[in-house]
Amino acid sequence: MKQVLITGATSGFGLEFTHYYASRGYHVHLLGRNNNKLLELRDKYEPLTTVNLYCIDLGIDDQLNHWLNEIKDVEFDIVINNAGFGDYGEFVDSDISHQEYMIKTNCIALTKIAHTTLQSMKRRNYGYLLNVGSLAGFMAGPMMSVYYATKNYVTTFTEGLAQELKGSGVHVSLLAPGPTRTSFNKNANTNESSLISVHKKGFQPLHSGDPKEVVLQGIKGLNRNQRIIIPYFQNKLLATLVKFVPRRLVTEAQMKIMEIRHGKREKAHE
Ligand SMILES: NC(=O)c1ccc[n+]([C@@H]2O[C@H](COP(=O)([O-])OP(=O)(O)OC[C@H]3O[C@@H](n4cnc5c(N)ncnc54)[C@H](OP(=O)(O)O)[C@@H]3O)[C@@H](O)[C@H]2O)c1
């Protein structure tokens, strides 16, 4: 039975990855912070397959290191490095320990999970690693500066790793979704409803995607050994365009989009 590790399995993309693999009989190893949601997943999928649960906070060093030691001998065939979150607001006014926690979750944990799980993949000359980055990983993002920086890290780390392992039988891909309807925006303190009202006024910075479709495209790309997977044509186009526009202009445009969202958000609270 093939074994798959999915981090951030309790919500959004992670739920869809879990459903895809568990309903096809893969032995699923599911990680999240919310124990009740993990137990619900076990109740749902245990009739179909073997389920291991890990209630771990990846942003807490001791928990991460202890868990990595626990799983170091498991021979995962597929690893979905998906857990992550964002934080909206001006960096200077932010809680720096929260920014540090985000860097630990989005970058340090993702890197250490890759390092641990790739050991046995490399020995066996077989395996698939999918790092979940973002469209944010191709540009700077004022008002979410640290989040965008973490996703830029995920982009270049994944590209480098994929090149190192090329031809080894171990496949490494980046899934870089654009805005998608998950709990991400609520948790990042952005306001998705404000974005929708901006759409109504005819200003549509980005299409909001369906998590199931994003995950299906991610798995398809991973299986095809596609290095960078960007679901939806509009997002692919944007990722291409930003390569040709001066970075400063892209950053200024990003700031405008954030200001529109932010303005609406403040009005909603009046
Ligand atoms: N949705 C979007 O618009 C979008 C776009 C581009 C990229 N992404 C990326 O996609 C990934 C998944 O996000 P999502 O959209 O599915 O958001 P989501 O619905 O908020 O799910 C996030 C998942 O990550 C887990 N998680 C967060 N911090 C964690 C930590 N410190 N330790 C362990 N687990 C943690 C959460 O676990 P608990 O619920 O158990 O706490 C949850 O299962 C993230 O890396 C995000 O950056 C999202």
PDB file of C-alpha atoms and ligand atoms in Angstrom:
ATOM      1  CA  MET A   1       0.000   0.000   0.000  1.00  0.00           C
ATOM      2  CA  LYS A   2       1.470   3.360  -1.004  1.00  0.00           C
ATOM      3  CA  GLN A   3       2.035   5.825   1.825  1.00  0.00           C
ATOM      4  CA  VAL A   4       1.292   9.531   1.586  1.00  0.00           C
ATOM      5  CA  LEU A   5       2.022  12.272   4.112  1.00  0.00           C
ATOM      6  CA  ILE A   6      -0.229  15.335   3.978  1.00  0.00           C
ATOM      7  CA  THR A   7       0.464  18.342   6.198  1.00  0.00           C
ATOM      8  CA  GLY A   8      -2.344  20.793   6.842  1.00  0.00           C
ATOM      9  CA  ALA A   9      -4.783  17.949   6.221  1.00  0.00           C
ATOM     10  CA  THR A  10      -7.581  19.403   8.341  1.00  0.00           C
ATOM     11  CA  SER A  11      -8.733  22.202   6.050  1.00  0.00           C
ATOM     12  CA  GLY A  12      -8.775  23.640   2.506  1.00  0.00           C
ATOM     13  CA  PHE A  13      -6.356  22.017   0.070  1.00  0.00           C
ATOM     14  CA  GLY A  14      -5.283  19.472   2.689  1.00  0.00           C
ATOM     15  CA  LEU A  15      -8.825  18.118   2.985  1.00  0.00           C
ATOM     16  CA  GLU A  16      -8.991  17.683  -0.785  1.00  0.00           C
ATOM     17  CA  PHE A  17      -5.604  15.941  -0.934  1.00  0.00           C
ATOM     18  CA  THR A  18      -6.738  13.673   1.889  1.00  0.00           C
ATOM     19  CA  HIS A  19      -9.979  12.819   0.118  1.00  0.00           C
ATOM     20  CA  TYR A  20      -8.196  12.100  -3.157  1.00  0.00           C
ATOM     21  CA  TYR A  21      -5.613   9.726  -1.727  1.00  0.00           C
ATOM     22  CA  ALA A  22      -7.672   8.071   1.037  1.00  0.00           C
ATOM     23  CA  SER A  23     -10.577   7.289  -1.284  1.00  0.00           C
ATOM     24  CA  ARG A  24      -8.095   5.559  -3.626  1.00  0.00           C
ATOM     25  CA  GLY A  25      -6.802   3.334  -0.832  1.00  0.00           C
ATOM     26  CA  TYR A  26      -3.471   5.046  -0.114  1.00  0.00           C
ATOM     27  CA  HIS A  27      -2.229   4.724   3.478  1.00  0.00           C
ATOM     28  CA  VAL A  28      -2.643   8.349   4.600  1.00  0.00           C
ATOM     29  CA  HIS A  29      -0.554  10.093   7.267  1.00  0.00           C
ATOM     30  CA  LEU A  30      -2.414  13.262   8.215  1.00  0.00           C
ATOM     31  CA  LEU A  31      -0.969  16.215  10.098  1.00  0.00           C
ATOM     32  CA  GLY A  32      -2.693  19.276  11.524  1.00  0.00           C
ATOM     33  CA  ARG A  33      -3.071  21.224  14.755  1.00  0.00           C
ATOM     34  CA  ASN A  34      -6.765  20.602  15.285  1.00  0.00           C
ATOM     35  CA  ASN A  35      -7.182  17.214  16.951  1.00  0.00           C
ATOM     36  CA  ASN A  36     -10.980  17.074  16.632  1.00  0.00           C
ATOM     37  CA  LYS A  37     -10.787  17.640  12.883  1.00  0.00           C
ATOM     38  CA  LEU A  38      -8.084  14.965  12.612  1.00  0.00           C
ATOM     39  CA  LEU A  39     -10.274  12.483  14.501  1.00  0.00           C
ATOM     40  CA  GLU A  40     -13.199  13.282  12.185  1.00  0.00           C
ATOM     41  CA  LEU A  41     -10.954  12.483   9.214  1.00  0.00           C
ATOM     42  CA  ARG A  42      -9.968   9.165  10.764  1.00  0.00           C
ATOM     43  CA  ASP A  43     -13.648   8.249  11.335  1.00  0.00           C
ATOM     44  CA  LYS A  44     -14.438   9.153   7.743  1.00  0.00           C
ATOM     45  CA  TYR A  45     -11.570   7.369   5.999  1.00  0.00           C
ATOM     46  CA  GLU A  46     -10.686   4.428   8.234  1.00  0.00           C
ATOM     47  CA  PRO A  47     -13.357   2.238   6.606  1.00  0.00           C
ATOM     48  CA  LEU A  48     -11.491   2.797   3.306  1.00  0.00           C
ATOM     49  CA  THR A  49      -7.817   2.689   4.257  1.00  0.00           C
ATOM     50  CA  THR A  50      -5.147   2.974   6.963  1.00  0.00           C
ATOM     51  CA  VAL A  51      -4.964   6.369   8.635  1.00  0.00           C
ATOM     52  CA  ASN A  52      -2.215   7.766  10.886  1.00  0.00           C
ATOM     53  CA  LEU A  53      -2.799  11.052  12.681  1.00  0.00           C
ATOM     54  CA  TYR A  54      -0.268  13.591  13.921  1.00  0.00           C
ATOM     55  CA  CYS A  55      -1.558  16.501  15.973  1.00  0.00           C
ATOM     56  CA  ILE A  56       1.503  18.718  15.640  1.00  0.00           C
ATOM     57  CA  ASP A  57       2.126  22.441  15.537  1.00  0.00           C
ATOM     58  CA  LEU A  58       4.824  22.797  12.885  1.00  0.00           C
ATOM     59  CA  GLY A  59       5.703  26.281  14.116  1.00  0.00           C
ATOM     60  CA  ILE A  60       6.846  24.942  17.497  1.00  0.00           C
ATOM     61  CA  ASP A  61      10.431  23.636  17.314  1.00  0.00           C
ATOM     62  CA  ASP A  62      10.133  20.860  19.916  1.00  0.00           C
ATOM     63  CA  GLN A  63       6.947  19.448  18.427  1.00  0.00           C
ATOM     64  CA  LEU A  64       8.373  19.547  14.898  1.00  0.00           C
ATOM     65  CA  ASN A  65      11.701  17.946  15.811  1.00  0.00           C
ATOM     66  CA  HIS A  66      10.155  15.242  17.997  1.00  0.00           C
ATOM     67  CA  TRP A  67       7.669  14.314  15.254  1.00  0.00           C
ATOM     68  CA  LEU A  68      10.358  14.263  12.545  1.00  0.00           C
ATOM     69  CA  ASN A  69      12.310  11.823  14.666  1.00  0.00           C
ATOM     70  CA  GLU A  70       9.183   9.687  15.049  1.00  0.00           C
ATOM     71  CA  ILE A  71       8.555   9.450  11.274  1.00  0.00           C
ATOM     72  CA  LYS A  72      12.149   9.342  10.015  1.00  0.00           C
ATOM     73  CA  ASP A  73      11.984   5.622   9.143  1.00  0.00           C
ATOM     74  CA  VAL A  74       8.604   5.696   7.424  1.00  0.00           C
ATOM     75  CA  GLU A  75       8.960   5.083   3.693  1.00  0.00           C
ATOM     76  CA  PHE A  76       6.639   7.706   2.251  1.00  0.00           C
ATOM     77  CA  ASP A  77       5.932   7.431  -1.466  1.00  0.00           C
ATOM     78  CA  ILE A  78       4.308  10.862  -1.666  1.00  0.00           C
ATOM     79  CA  VAL A  79       4.744  13.919   0.564  1.00  0.00           C
ATOM     80  CA  ILE A  80       2.397  16.883   0.298  1.00  0.00           C
ATOM     81  CA  ASN A  81       4.090  19.768   2.116  1.00  0.00           C
ATOM     82  CA  ASN A  82       0.968  21.909   2.326  1.00  0.00           C
ATOM     83  CA  ALA A  83       0.522  23.398   5.830  1.00  0.00           C
ATOM     84  CA  GLY A  84       0.910  27.149   5.933  1.00  0.00           C
ATOM     85  CA  PHE A  85      -0.804  30.418   6.631  1.00  0.00           C
ATOM     86  CA  GLY A  86      -0.624  34.148   5.901  1.00  0.00           C
ATOM     87  CA  ASP A  87      -0.950  37.328   7.900  1.00  0.00           C
ATOM     88  CA  TYR A  88      -2.347  40.590   6.611  1.00  0.00           C
ATOM     89  CA  GLY A  89      -1.229  43.993   7.891  1.00  0.00           C
ATOM     90  CA  GLU A  90       1.630  46.438   8.043  1.00  0.00           C
ATOM     91  CA  PHE A  91       4.829  44.676   9.028  1.00  0.00           C
ATOM     92  CA  VAL A  92       5.998  47.407  11.408  1.00  0.00           C
ATOM     93  CA  ASP A  93       2.793  47.200  13.428  1.00  0.00           C
ATOM     94  CA  SER A  94       2.686  43.403  13.434  1.00  0.00           C
ATOM     95  CA  ASP A  95       3.456  41.014  16.250  1.00  0.00           C
ATOM     96  CA  ILE A  96       6.979  39.892  15.366  1.00  0.00           C
ATOM     97  CA  SER A  97       6.619  36.581  17.180  1.00  0.00           C
ATOM     98  CA  HIS A  98       3.652  35.791  14.899  1.00  0.00           C
ATOM     99  CA  GLN A  99       5.791  36.591  11.844  1.00  0.00           C
ATOM    100  CA  GLU A 100       8.494  34.294  13.209  1.00  0.00           C
ATOM    101  CA  TYR A 101       5.906  31.566  13.758  1.00  0.00           C
ATOM    102  CA  MET A 102       4.829  31.973  10.114  1.00  0.00           C
ATOM    103  CA  ILE A 103       8.416  31.700   8.843  1.00  0.00           C
ATOM    104  CA  LYS A 104       8.870  28.569  10.958  1.00  0.00           C
ATOM    105  CA  THR A 105       5.672  26.981   9.634  1.00  0.00           C
ATOM    106  CA  ASN A 106       5.904  28.031   5.983  1.00  0.00           C
ATOM    107  CA  CYS A 107       9.681  27.675   5.505  1.00  0.00           C
ATOM    108  CA  ILE A 108      11.588  25.908   8.299  1.00  0.00           C
ATOM    109  CA  ALA A 109       9.090  23.080   8.802  1.00  0.00           C
ATOM    110  CA  LEU A 110       8.597  22.601   5.049  1.00  0.00           C
ATOM    111  CA  THR A 111      12.373  22.386   4.593  1.00  0.00           C
ATOM    112  CA  LYS A 112      12.916  19.950   7.471  1.00  0.00           C
ATOM    113  CA  ILE A 113      10.032  17.731   6.337  1.00  0.00           C
ATOM    114  CA  ALA A 114      11.565  17.620   2.858  1.00  0.00           C
ATOM    115  CA  HIS A 115      14.987  16.785   4.303  1.00  0.00           C
ATOM    116  CA  THR A 116      13.688  13.965   6.491  1.00  0.00           C
ATOM    117  CA  THR A 117      11.330  12.345   3.996  1.00  0.00           C
ATOM    118  CA  LEU A 118      13.669  12.632   0.998  1.00  0.00           C
ATOM    119  CA  GLN A 119      16.261  10.417   2.735  1.00  0.00           C
ATOM    120  CA  SER A 120      14.362   7.200   2.145  1.00  0.00           C
ATOM    121  CA  MET A 121      13.053   8.374  -1.239  1.00  0.00           C
ATOM    122  CA  LYS A 122      16.604   8.955  -2.433  1.00  0.00           C
ATOM    123  CA  ARG A 123      17.741   5.561  -1.088  1.00  0.00           C
ATOM    124  CA  ARG A 124      14.895   3.872  -2.969  1.00  0.00           C
ATOM    125  CA  ASN A 125      15.236   6.102  -6.061  1.00  0.00           C
ATOM    126  CA  TYR A 126      11.525   6.665  -5.867  1.00  0.00           C
ATOM    127  CA  GLY A 127       9.136   9.260  -4.521  1.00  0.00           C
ATOM    128  CA  TYR A 128       7.088  12.383  -5.092  1.00  0.00           C
ATOM    129  CA  LEU A 129       7.372  15.609  -3.109  1.00  0.00           C
ATOM    130  CA  LEU A 130       4.875  18.414  -3.684  1.00  0.00           C
ATOM    131  CA  ASN A 131       5.593  21.729  -1.969  1.00  0.00           C
ATOM    132  CA  VAL A 132       2.623  24.053  -1.805  1.00  0.00           C
ATOM    133  CA  GLY A 133       3.815  27.560  -2.544  1.00  0.00           C
ATOM    134  CA  SER A 134       1.678  30.288  -4.046  1.00  0.00           C
ATOM    135  CA  LEU A 135       1.351  32.784  -6.851  1.00  0.00           C
ATOM    136  CA  ALA A 136       2.665  35.076  -4.099  1.00  0.00           C
ATOM    137  CA  GLY A 137       5.965  33.246  -4.539  1.00  0.00           C
ATOM    138  CA  PHE A 138       6.687  35.097  -7.780  1.00  0.00           C
ATOM    139  CA  MET A 139       6.466  38.674  -6.488  1.00  0.00           C
ATOM    140  CA  ALA A 140       6.608  40.946  -3.452  1.00  0.00           C
ATOM    141  CA  GLY A 141       3.441  41.530  -1.435  1.00  0.00           C
ATOM    142  CA  PRO A 142       3.187  44.734   0.560  1.00  0.00           C
ATOM    143  CA  MET A 143       0.833  44.373   3.552  1.00  0.00           C
ATOM    144  CA  MET A 144       1.631  40.661   3.552  1.00  0.00           C
ATOM    145  CA  SER A 145       5.378  41.128   3.143  1.00  0.00           C
ATOM    146  CA  VAL A 146       6.526  38.207   5.265  1.00  0.00           C
ATOM    147  CA  TYR A 147       3.975  35.786   3.814  1.00  0.00           C
ATOM    148  CA  TYR A 148       5.009  36.648   0.242  1.00  0.00           C
ATOM    149  CA  ALA A 149       8.660  36.312   1.229  1.00  0.00           C
ATOM    150  CA  THR A 150       8.024  32.847   2.705  1.00  0.00           C
ATOM    151  CA  LYS A 151       6.383  31.760  -0.537  1.00  0.00           C
ATOM    152  CA  ASN A 152       9.274  33.168  -2.613  1.00  0.00           C
ATOM    153  CA  TYR A 153      11.472  30.934  -0.478  1.00  0.00           C
ATOM    154  CA  VAL A 154       9.256  27.923  -1.241  1.00  0.00           C
ATOM    155  CA  THR A 155       9.490  28.672  -4.988  1.00  0.00           C
ATOM    156  CA  THR A 156      13.264  28.855  -5.227  1.00  0.00           C
ATOM    157  CA  PHE A 157      13.887  26.083  -2.684  1.00  0.00           C
ATOM    158  CA  THR A 158      11.638  23.736  -4.670  1.00  0.00           C
ATOM    159  CA  GLU A 159      13.196  24.657  -8.015  1.00  0.00           C
ATOM    160  CA  GLY A 160      16.694  24.047  -6.663  1.00  0.00           C
ATOM    161  CA  LEU A 161      15.716  20.747  -5.099  1.00  0.00           C
ATOM    162  CA  ALA A 162      13.974  19.543  -8.260  1.00  0.00           C
ATOM    163  CA  GLN A 163      17.140  20.233 -10.234  1.00  0.00           C
ATOM    164  CA  GLU A 164      19.369  18.449  -7.689  1.00  0.00           C
ATOM    165  CA  LEU A 165      17.162  15.369  -7.819  1.00  0.00           C
ATOM    166  CA  LYS A 166      16.556  15.368 -11.570  1.00  0.00           C
ATOM    167  CA  GLY A 167      16.992  11.886 -13.000  1.00  0.00           C
ATOM    168  CA  SER A 168      17.124  10.271  -9.538  1.00  0.00           C
ATOM    169  CA  GLY A 169      13.604   8.843  -9.637  1.00  0.00           C
ATOM    170  CA  VAL A 170      12.532  11.318  -6.951  1.00  0.00           C
ATOM    171  CA  HIS A 171      10.152  13.942  -8.337  1.00  0.00           C
ATOM    172  CA  VAL A 172       9.833  17.391  -6.790  1.00  0.00           C
ATOM    173  CA  SER A 173       7.140  19.868  -7.817  1.00  0.00           C
ATOM    174  CA  LEU A 174       5.813  23.235  -6.725  1.00  0.00           C
ATOM    175  CA  LEU A 175       2.075  23.849  -6.595  1.00  0.00           C
ATOM    176  CA  ALA A 176       1.542  27.607  -6.830  1.00  0.00           C
ATOM    177  CA  PRO A 177      -2.166  28.403  -6.500  1.00  0.00           C
ATOM    178  CA  GLY A 178      -3.721  31.824  -6.813  1.00  0.00           C
ATOM    179  CA  PRO A 179      -6.491  32.954  -4.452  1.00  0.00           C
ATOM    180  CA  THR A 180      -8.707  29.972  -3.674  1.00  0.00           C
ATOM    181  CA  ARG A 181     -11.857  29.530  -1.600  1.00  0.00           C
ATOM    182  CA  THR A 182     -10.459  27.986   1.603  1.00  0.00           C
ATOM    183  CA  SER A 183     -10.146  29.241   5.201  1.00  0.00           C
ATOM    184  CA  PHE A 184      -6.841  30.871   4.236  1.00  0.00           C
ATOM    185  CA  ASN A 185      -8.186  34.430   3.882  1.00  0.00           C
ATOM    186  CA  LYS A 186     -10.102  34.333   7.149  1.00  0.00           C
ATOM    187  CA  ASN A 187      -7.049  32.984   8.975  1.00  0.00           C
ATOM    188  CA  ALA A 188      -4.787  35.553   7.315  1.00  0.00           C
ATOM    189  CA  ASN A 189      -7.088  38.338   8.490  1.00  0.00           C
ATOM    190  CA  THR A 190      -7.758  39.421   4.906  1.00  0.00           C
ATOM    191  CA  ASN A 191     -11.312  39.913   3.815  1.00  0.00           C
ATOM    192  CA  GLU A 192     -12.444  37.731   0.945  1.00  0.00           C
ATOM    193  CA  SER A 193     -15.917  39.320   0.946  1.00  0.00           C
ATOM    194  CA  SER A 194     -14.308  42.697   0.315  1.00  0.00           C
ATOM    195  CA  LEU A 195     -12.578  41.189  -2.708  1.00  0.00           C
ATOM    196  CA  ILE A 196     -15.933  39.991  -4.003  1.00  0.00           C
ATOM    197  CA  SER A 197     -17.439  43.463  -3.605  1.00  0.00           C
ATOM    198  CA  VAL A 198     -14.466  44.856  -5.483  1.00  0.00           C
ATOM    199  CA  HIS A 199     -15.244  42.341  -8.245  1.00  0.00           C
ATOM    200  CA  LYS A 200     -18.818  43.670  -8.370  1.00  0.00           C
ATOM    201  CA  LYS A 201     -17.471  47.125  -9.076  1.00  0.00           C
ATOM    202  CA  GLY A 202     -15.781  45.690 -12.127  1.00  0.00           C
ATOM    203  CA  PHE A 203     -12.277  45.459 -10.705  1.00  0.00           C
ATOM    204  CA  GLN A 204     -11.194  41.852 -10.701  1.00  0.00           C
ATOM    205  CA  PRO A 205      -7.547  41.479  -9.736  1.00  0.00           C
ATOM    206  CA  LEU A 206      -7.664  37.701  -9.540  1.00  0.00           C
ATOM    207  CA  HIS A 207     -10.070  34.847 -10.075  1.00  0.00           C
ATOM    208  CA  SER A 208     -10.933  32.931  -6.897  1.00  0.00           C
ATOM    209  CA  GLY A 209     -10.404  29.237  -7.496  1.00  0.00           C
ATOM    210  CA  ASP A 210     -11.969  26.001  -6.322  1.00  0.00           C
ATOM    211  CA  PRO A 211      -9.750  23.992  -3.917  1.00  0.00           C
ATOM    212  CA  LYS A 212     -10.773  20.646  -5.421  1.00  0.00           C
ATOM    213  CA  GLU A 213      -9.762  21.765  -8.915  1.00  0.00           C
ATOM    214  CA  VAL A 214      -6.460  23.195  -7.613  1.00  0.00           C
ATOM    215  CA  VAL A 215      -5.639  19.901  -5.901  1.00  0.00           C
ATOM    216  CA  LEU A 216      -6.567  17.805  -8.940  1.00  0.00           C
ATOM    217  CA  GLN A 217      -4.309  19.946 -11.114  1.00  0.00           C
ATOM    218  CA  GLY A 218      -1.567  19.685  -8.472  1.00  0.00           C
ATOM    219  CA  ILE A 219      -1.711  15.888  -8.421  1.00  0.00           C
ATOM    220  CA  LYS A 220      -1.840  15.695 -12.205  1.00  0.00           C
ATOM    221  CA  GLY A 221       1.233  17.938 -12.484  1.00  0.00           C
ATOM    222  CA  LEU A 222       3.093  16.022  -9.776  1.00  0.00           C
ATOM    223  CA  ASN A 223       2.448  12.714 -11.536  1.00  0.00           C
ATOM    224  CA  ARG A 224       3.727  14.213 -14.795  1.00  0.00           C
ATOM    225  CA  ASN A 225       6.854  15.515 -13.073  1.00  0.00           C
ATOM    226  CA  GLN A 226       5.909  19.100 -13.894  1.00  0.00           C
ATOM    227  CA  ARG A 227       8.264  21.385 -12.003  1.00  0.00           C
ATOM    228  CA  ILE A 228       5.929  24.352 -11.415  1.00  0.00           C
ATOM    229  CA  ILE A 229       2.184  23.825 -11.379  1.00  0.00           C
ATOM    230  CA  ILE A 230       0.018  26.941 -11.568  1.00  0.00           C
ATOM    231  CA  PRO A 231      -3.683  26.099 -11.722  1.00  0.00           C
ATOM    232  CA  TYR A 232      -5.971  28.244 -13.928  1.00  0.00           C
ATOM    233  CA  PHE A 233      -4.991  30.070 -17.107  1.00  0.00           C
ATOM    234  CA  GLN A 234      -5.430  33.530 -15.538  1.00  0.00           C
ATOM    235  CA  ASN A 235      -2.905  32.733 -12.815  1.00  0.00           C
ATOM    236  CA  LYS A 236      -0.419  31.229 -15.295  1.00  0.00           C
ATOM    237  CA  LEU A 237      -0.702  34.401 -17.345  1.00  0.00           C
ATOM    238  CA  LEU A 238      -0.083  36.602 -14.322  1.00  0.00           C
ATOM    239  CA  ALA A 239       2.964  34.564 -13.264  1.00  0.00           C
ATOM    240  CA  THR A 240       4.341  35.001 -16.802  1.00  0.00           C
ATOM    241  CA  LEU A 241       3.527  38.710 -17.080  1.00  0.00           C
ATOM    242  CA  VAL A 242       5.275  39.657 -13.837  1.00  0.00           C
ATOM    243  CA  LYS A 243       8.541  38.420 -15.359  1.00  0.00           C
ATOM    244  CA  PHE A 244       8.338  41.176 -17.984  1.00  0.00           C
ATOM    245  CA  VAL A 245       7.091  44.081 -15.881  1.00  0.00           C
ATOM    246  CA  PRO A 246       9.569  46.039 -13.722  1.00  0.00           C
ATOM    247  CA  ARG A 247       9.430  44.608 -10.200  1.00  0.00           C
ATOM    248  CA  ARG A 248       8.728  48.005  -8.678  1.00  0.00           C
ATOM    249  CA  LEU A 249       5.576  48.392 -10.813  1.00  0.00           C
ATOM    250  CA  VAL A 250       4.370  44.938  -9.805  1.00  0.00           C
ATOM    251  CA  THR A 251       4.902  45.802  -6.136  1.00  0.00           C
ATOM    252  CA  GLU A 252       3.053  49.109  -6.551  1.00  0.00           C
ATOM    253  CA  ALA A 253       0.137  47.334  -8.233  1.00  0.00           C
ATOM    254  CA  GLN A 254       0.073  44.805  -5.413  1.00  0.00           C
ATOM    255  CA  MET A 255      -0.093  47.661  -2.898  1.00  0.00           C
ATOM    256  CA  LYS A 256      -3.078  49.173  -4.754  1.00  0.00           C
ATOM    257  CA  ILE A 257      -4.914  45.840  -4.665  1.00  0.00           C
ATOM    258  CA  MET A 258      -4.239  45.516  -0.946  1.00  0.00           C
ATOM    259  CA  GLU A 259      -5.391  49.109  -0.343  1.00  0.00           C
ATOM    260  CA  ILE A 260      -8.662  48.428  -2.138  1.00  0.00           C
ATOM    261  CA  ARG A 261      -9.221  45.359   0.017  1.00  0.00           C
ATOM    262  CA  HIS A 262      -8.175  47.145   3.159  1.00  0.00           C
ATOM    263  CA  GLY A 263     -10.394  50.172   2.501  1.00  0.00           C
ATOM    264  CA  LYS A 264     -13.408  47.931   2.027  1.00  0.00           C
ATOM    265  CA  ARG A 265     -12.530  45.985   5.133  1.00  0.00           C
ATOM    266  CA  GLU A 266     -12.451  49.125   7.286  1.00  0.00           C
ATOM    267  CA  LYS A 267     -15.799  50.249   5.853  1.00  0.00           C
ATOM    268  CA  ALA A 268     -17.290  46.857   6.685  1.00  0.00           C
ATOM    269  CA  HIS A 269     -16.362  47.431  10.329  1.00  0.00           C
ATOM    270  CA  GLU A 270     -17.871  50.937  10.552  1.00  0.00           C
TER     271      GLU A 270
HETATM  272  N1  LIG B   1      -6.269  29.522  -0.286  1.00  0.00           N
HETATM  273  C1  LIG B   1      -5.487  30.324  -0.962  1.00  0.00           C
HETATM  274  O1  LIG B   1      -5.944  31.341  -1.502  1.00  0.00           O
HETATM  275  C2  LIG B   1      -4.032  29.945  -1.150  1.00  0.00           C
HETATM  276  C3  LIG B   1      -3.356  30.464  -2.269  1.00  0.00           C
HETATM  277  C4  LIG B   1      -2.027  30.131  -2.457  1.00  0.00           C
HETATM  278  C5  LIG B   1      -1.377  29.287  -1.577  1.00  0.00           C
HETATM  279  N2  LIG B   1      -2.038  28.802  -0.487  1.00  0.00           N
HETATM  280  C6  LIG B   1      -1.289  27.900   0.418  1.00  0.00           C
HETATM  281  O2  LIG B   1      -1.966  26.671   0.521  1.00  0.00           O
HETATM  282  C7  LIG B   1      -1.623  26.036   1.741  1.00  0.00           C
HETATM  283  C8  LIG B   1      -2.887  25.503   2.408  1.00  0.00           C
HETATM  284  O3  LIG B   1      -3.723  26.602   2.706  1.00  0.00           O
HETATM  285  P1  LIG B   1      -5.326  26.548   2.574  1.00  0.00           P
HETATM  286  O4  LIG B   1      -5.700  27.550   1.573  1.00  0.00           O
HETATM  287  O5  LIG B   1      -5.797  25.165   2.439  1.00  0.00           O
HETATM  288  O6  LIG B   1      -5.703  27.203   3.978  1.00  0.00           O
HETATM  289  P2  LIG B   1      -6.493  26.628   5.238  1.00  0.00           P
HETATM  290  O7  LIG B   1      -7.835  26.162   4.815  1.00  0.00           O
HETATM  291  O8  LIG B   1      -6.391  27.711   6.266  1.00  0.00           O
HETATM  292  O9  LIG B   1      -5.634  25.366   5.698  1.00  0.00           O
HETATM  293  C9  LIG B   1      -4.361  25.500   6.287  1.00  0.00           C
HETATM  294  C10 LIG B   1      -3.933  24.155   6.850  1.00  0.00           C
HETATM  295  O10 LIG B   1      -2.599  24.293   7.353  1.00  0.00           O
HETATM  296  C11 LIG B   1      -2.561  23.847   8.703  1.00  0.00           C
HETATM  297  N3  LIG B   1      -1.591  24.631   9.472  1.00  0.00           N
HETATM  298  C12 LIG B   1      -1.424  25.973   9.471  1.00  0.00           C
HETATM  299  N4  LIG B   1      -0.456  26.307  10.318  1.00  0.00           N
HETATM  300  C13 LIG B   1       0.006  25.150  10.875  1.00  0.00           C
HETATM  301  C14 LIG B   1       0.997  24.840  11.839  1.00  0.00           C
HETATM  302  N5  LIG B   1       1.725  25.783  12.443  1.00  0.00           N
HETATM  303  N6  LIG B   1       1.187  23.542  12.166  1.00  0.00           N
HETATM  304  C15 LIG B   1       0.453  22.563  11.589  1.00  0.00           C
HETATM  305  N7  LIG B   1      -0.504  22.795  10.692  1.00  0.00           N
HETATM  306  C16 LIG B   1      -0.725  24.079  10.336  1.00  0.00           C
HETATM  307  C17 LIG B   1      -3.967  24.041   9.233  1.00  0.00           C
HETATM  308  O11 LIG B   1      -4.142  23.137  10.306  1.00  0.00           O
HETATM  309  P3  LIG B   1      -5.237  23.330  11.506  1.00  0.00           P
HETATM  310  O12 LIG B   1      -6.528  23.766  10.862  1.00  0.00           O
HETATM  311  O13 LIG B   1      -5.329  21.993  12.107  1.00  0.00           O
HETATM  312  O14 LIG B   1      -4.696  24.358  12.385  1.00  0.00           O
HETATM  313  C18 LIG B   1      -4.808  23.684   8.010  1.00  0.00           C
HETATM  314  O15 LIG B   1      -4.969  22.294   7.919  1.00  0.00           O
HETATM  315  C19 LIG B   1      -0.854  27.062   2.554  1.00  0.00           C
HETATM  316  O16 LIG B   1       0.530  26.764   2.485  1.00  0.00           O
HETATM  317  C20 LIG B   1      -1.149  28.381   1.846  1.00  0.00           C
HETATM  318  O17 LIG B   1      -0.111  29.309   1.990  1.00  0.00           O
HETATM  319  C21 LIG B   1      -3.342  29.102  -0.254  1.00  0.00           C
END
